[in-house]
Each structure stands twice: as structure tokens, then as C-alpha cells.
Coordinates of C-alpha atoms in Angstrom, one line a residue:
T1 CA 0.0 0.0 0.0
T2 CA 1.1 3.6 -0.7
S3 CA 0.4 6.3 1.8
R4 CA 0.5 10.1 1.6
R5 CA 0.4 12.4 4.6
C6 CA -1.5 15.6 4.7
S7 CA 0.4 18.2 6.7
L8 CA 0.1 21.9 7.6
S9 CA 2.5 24.5 6.6
L10 CA 3.8 27.2 9.0
H11 CA 1.0 29.4 7.7
G12 CA -1.7 26.8 8.4
V13 CA -2.1 25.8 4.8
A14 CA -2.7 22.1 4.2
F15 CA -0.5 20.3 1.6
W16 CA 0.3 16.7 0.5
E17 CA 3.7 15.4 1.4
Q18 CA 5.6 13.0 -1.0
P19 CA 4.0 9.6 -1.2
S20 CA 5.6 6.8 0.9
F21 CA 6.3 3.4 -0.6
A22 CA 7.7 2.0 2.7
R23 CA 4.9 -0.6 2.8
C24 CA 5.0 -1.5 -0.9
I25 CA 6.6 -4.8 -1.7
S26 CA 7.2 -6.2 -5.2
N27 CA 5.8 -9.6 -6.0
E28 CA 9.2 -11.1 -6.6
Y29 CA 10.3 -10.1 -3.1
K30 CA 7.1 -11.5 -1.6
H31 CA 7.6 -14.8 -3.4
L32 CA 11.2 -15.0 -2.2
Q33 CA 10.1 -14.3 1.4
H34 CA 7.6 -17.1 1.1
S35 CA 10.2 -19.5 -0.3
I36 CA 12.2 -19.2 3.0
K37 CA 9.4 -21.0 4.8
E38 CA 9.5 -23.8 2.3
H39 CA 13.3 -24.3 2.8
L40 CA 12.9 -24.3 6.6
A41 CA 10.1 -26.9 6.3
K42 CA 12.7 -29.3 4.9
G43 CA 13.8 -29.9 8.5
Q44 CA 17.3 -31.2 7.7
R45 CA 19.9 -28.6 8.6
T46 CA 22.2 -29.0 5.6
L47 CA 19.2 -28.8 3.2
A48 CA 18.0 -25.7 5.0
G49 CA 21.4 -24.1 4.8
E50 CA 21.7 -24.9 1.1
G51 CA 18.2 -23.5 0.5
M52 CA 19.2 -20.3 2.2
S53 CA 22.3 -20.1 -0.2
Q54 CA 19.9 -20.3 -3.1
V55 CA 17.7 -17.6 -1.5
T56 CA 20.8 -15.4 -1.4
K57 CA 21.5 -15.9 -5.1
T58 CA 18.0 -15.0 -6.0
L59 CA 18.1 -11.9 -3.8
L60 CA 21.3 -10.8 -5.4
D61 CA 19.7 -11.0 -8.8
L62 CA 16.7 -8.9 -7.6
T63 CA 18.8 -6.2 -6.0
Q64 CA 21.0 -6.0 -9.1
R65 CA 18.0 -4.7 -11.0
K66 CA 17.8 -1.6 -8.8
N67 CA 14.1 -1.0 -9.6
F68 CA 12.5 -1.6 -6.2
Y69 CA 10.4 0.1 -3.6
A70 CA 11.4 1.3 -0.1
G71 CA 9.5 -1.7 1.2
D72 CA 11.6 -4.0 -0.8
L73 CA 14.7 -2.7 1.1
L74 CA 13.1 -3.6 4.4
V75 CA 12.1 -7.1 3.1
S76 CA 15.6 -7.6 1.8
V77 CA 17.0 -6.9 5.3
E78 CA 14.4 -9.3 6.8
I79 CA 15.4 -12.0 4.3
L80 CA 19.1 -11.5 5.1
R81 CA 18.2 -11.9 8.8
N82 CA 16.4 -15.1 8.2
V83 CA 19.3 -16.4 6.1
T84 CA 21.8 -15.5 8.8
D85 CA 19.7 -17.0 11.6
T86 CA 19.2 -20.2 9.6
F87 CA 23.0 -20.5 9.0
K88 CA 23.6 -20.1 12.7
R89 CA 21.0 -22.7 13.8
A90 CA 22.2 -25.2 11.3
S91 CA 25.9 -24.5 12.0
Y92 CA 26.1 -24.0 8.2
I93 CA 29.2 -22.3 6.8
P94 CA 28.4 -20.6 3.5
A95 CA 30.9 -21.2 0.6
S96 CA 33.1 -18.3 -0.5
D97 CA 30.8 -17.4 -3.4
G98 CA 27.9 -17.3 -0.9
V99 CA 29.8 -14.9 1.3
Q100 CA 30.6 -12.7 -1.7
N101 CA 26.9 -12.8 -2.8
F102 CA 25.9 -11.7 0.7
F103 CA 28.1 -8.6 0.7
Q104 CA 27.2 -7.7 -2.8
I105 CA 23.6 -7.7 -1.8
V106 CA 24.4 -5.4 1.1
S107 CA 26.4 -3.2 -1.3
N108 CA 23.4 -3.0 -3.7
L109 CA 21.1 -2.0 -0.9
L110 CA 23.4 0.7 0.2
D111 CA 23.8 2.2 -3.2
E112 CA 23.6 6.0 -3.3
E113 CA 20.6 5.8 -5.6
N114 CA 18.6 4.2 -2.7
K115 CA 19.2 7.1 -0.2
E116 CA 15.7 8.5 -0.5
K117 CA 14.2 5.0 -0.4
W118 CA 16.0 4.4 2.9
E119 CA 14.8 7.7 4.3
D120 CA 11.3 6.6 3.3
A121 CA 11.6 3.1 4.8
Q122 CA 13.1 4.5 8.1
Q123 CA 9.7 6.1 8.8
I124 CA 8.2 2.8 9.7
Y125 CA 11.2 0.7 10.8
Q126 CA 14.9 1.3 11.6
G127 CA 16.1 -1.1 8.8
S128 CA 19.6 0.3 8.6
I129 CA 20.3 -0.5 12.2
E130 CA 19.0 -4.1 11.7
L131 CA 21.1 -4.4 8.6
M132 CA 24.3 -3.6 10.5
Q133 CA 23.4 -6.2 13.2
V134 CA 22.8 -8.8 10.5
I135 CA 26.2 -8.0 8.9
E136 CA 27.9 -8.5 12.3
D137 CA 26.2 -11.8 12.9
F138 CA 27.0 -13.0 9.4
I139 CA 30.7 -12.1 9.9
H140 CA 30.7 -14.2 13.1
I141 CA 29.4 -17.2 11.2
V142 CA 32.0 -16.9 8.5
G143 CA 34.7 -16.5 11.2
M144 CA 33.6 -19.6 13.0
G145 CA 34.3 -21.6 9.8
M146 CA 37.8 -20.3 9.4
M147 CA 41.1 -21.9 10.3
D148 CA 43.6 -20.0 12.5
F149 CA 45.6 -17.4 10.5
Q150 CA 43.0 -17.5 7.7
N151 CA 41.6 -14.2 6.4
S152 CA 39.1 -12.9 4.0
Y153 CA 39.0 -9.5 2.5
L154 CA 35.8 -8.5 0.6
M155 CA 35.5 -5.4 -1.5
T156 CA 32.4 -4.2 -3.4
G157 CA 31.3 -0.8 -4.6
N158 CA 29.9 0.2 -1.2
V159 CA 31.3 -2.3 1.3
V160 CA 34.7 -3.3 2.5
A161 CA 35.0 -6.1 5.0
S162 CA 38.0 -7.8 6.6
I163 CA 37.4 -11.1 8.4
Q164 CA 40.4 -12.6 10.2
K165 CA 40.9 -15.5 12.6
L166 CA 44.1 -15.1 14.6
P167 CA 45.3 -16.6 17.9
A168 CA 45.7 -13.8 20.4
A169 CA 49.4 -14.6 20.9
S170 CA 50.1 -14.2 17.2
V171 CA 49.1 -10.5 17.1
L172 CA 52.4 -8.6 17.2
T173 CA 51.3 -5.4 15.5
D174 CA 48.2 -3.1 15.5
I175 CA 45.5 -4.2 13.1
N176 CA 44.5 -1.4 10.7
F177 CA 41.3 -1.2 8.7
P178 CA 41.0 -0.7 5.8
M179 CA 44.3 -1.7 4.3
R180 CA 44.6 1.2 1.9
G181 CA 47.6 -0.2 0.1
R182 CA 45.9 -3.6 -0.6
K183 CA 45.8 -4.5 -4.3
G184 CA 42.3 -3.8 -5.8
M185 CA 41.2 -1.6 -2.9
V186 CA 38.3 0.6 -4.0
D187 CA 39.1 4.3 -4.3
W188 CA 36.5 5.5 -1.7
A189 CA 38.1 3.3 1.0
R190 CA 41.7 4.1 -0.1
N191 CA 41.1 7.8 0.0
S192 CA 38.9 7.9 3.1
E193 CA 40.3 9.6 6.2
D194 CA 38.2 7.2 8.4
R195 CA 40.0 4.2 9.7
V196 CA 39.8 1.7 12.6
V197 CA 42.9 0.7 14.6
I198 CA 42.8 -2.3 16.9
P199 CA 45.8 -2.0 19.2
K200 CA 47.9 -5.1 19.7
S201 CA 47.8 -4.5 23.5
I202 CA 44.2 -5.7 23.8
F203 CA 45.4 -9.2 22.8
T204 CA 48.0 -9.3 25.5
P205 CA 46.9 -11.1 28.7
M206 CA 46.6 -8.9 31.7
S207 CA 49.5 -9.4 34.2
T208 CA 48.5 -10.3 37.7

């Protein structure tokens, strides 16, 4: 459904605000949302995990098209939450292409062209906050499937993620993010003044 609010100006004159599409959901997204229930109904953990990987591929295709409503953004976040929660319950570690697909979906959702759609969607639900929490949970799942000293660096148009699994005793230098000199680093991250530094001292056991 589309809604449009009637407001009053400072002079007491009524006017129509821009229509909101935050509750509009495309049929393709509704169908994908429904398919999640079918995959979960399989019961077997591995099958459920594999089903969620297929859901991710389909969602990637949908978000690549870029012609969606504000409500589709919120449904996409909900789908990613269901995918992540299913992976967690099934102790299912997605393959490398599945991880890349996940972050490409996030990148598509965060595209600059969607800024007004996000502002519209935020009127009914704080989807951006939920998306950040989903990303954090997904990273934990990927990390659990890594071997010690393994790392994964993912770069898309709007997202850069570094996932590393290191024994605390092996951290001898500060960890800097992003690694601006890394080959293939996207320009916006390379040129950004923002960075995160994790000091090596936090990995050192406290002396008693």
C-alpha cells in the first residue's frame, strides 16, 4: 500500500507530502520471502542451509536490477536476517561465493541511488540498524568456519569487510582497517580519512 500524509505549513495551509512506498513490496520479493518457509520446512539442517544459499543468489539477482520500492529494502533486510539465523542454527558455513553474494547484496542495498528510499523506509522501521546487526552476525558465522591465520577481504562498490581469525598470541602489531595499500582496494576506501585501529595491546593477557 502507498500512503501520503496531509500536513500543515507554518501558515496553516494544508498540503500533501511526498507519497511513501515503505509498505510497498514487489511480487518477486514476496515470493522469495515465502520460499524461505519452504526451505525451513525441509527440516534437515544441511538442506535448510543450502536452501538459504539459493535464496541469497535470488536476492542478489533482484537487488542488481535496482528498480525496487522502499518496502523492498526492508524485506531484503528481513530475508538476510532469516538467512543468517538459519545458517547459525544449522551450523552451516556458506561457501566463498555465498559470502561474496551476501556482501554484494548489502552493497546493492546501500547504493547512493537508494538514499531517498532508505529515508522513506526508516519512517516505519529502523532497517539500517537491523542491517548492520545482520552483517555483524554473518561475519561471526564466517569467522567460525575459518582456520587459524586465515583471512578474507571482501570489497564491493559500497562495502569493504575484513574477516580474520588469529590466535591472540600471534598478534604482534596493531591491526589497521581498511588496508589502503591492498591491491584492488576501492578508491573511496583508499582515500577515506576514516579508519579503525585495533591496538595489539588488547590481545596481551593482563598481568596479575
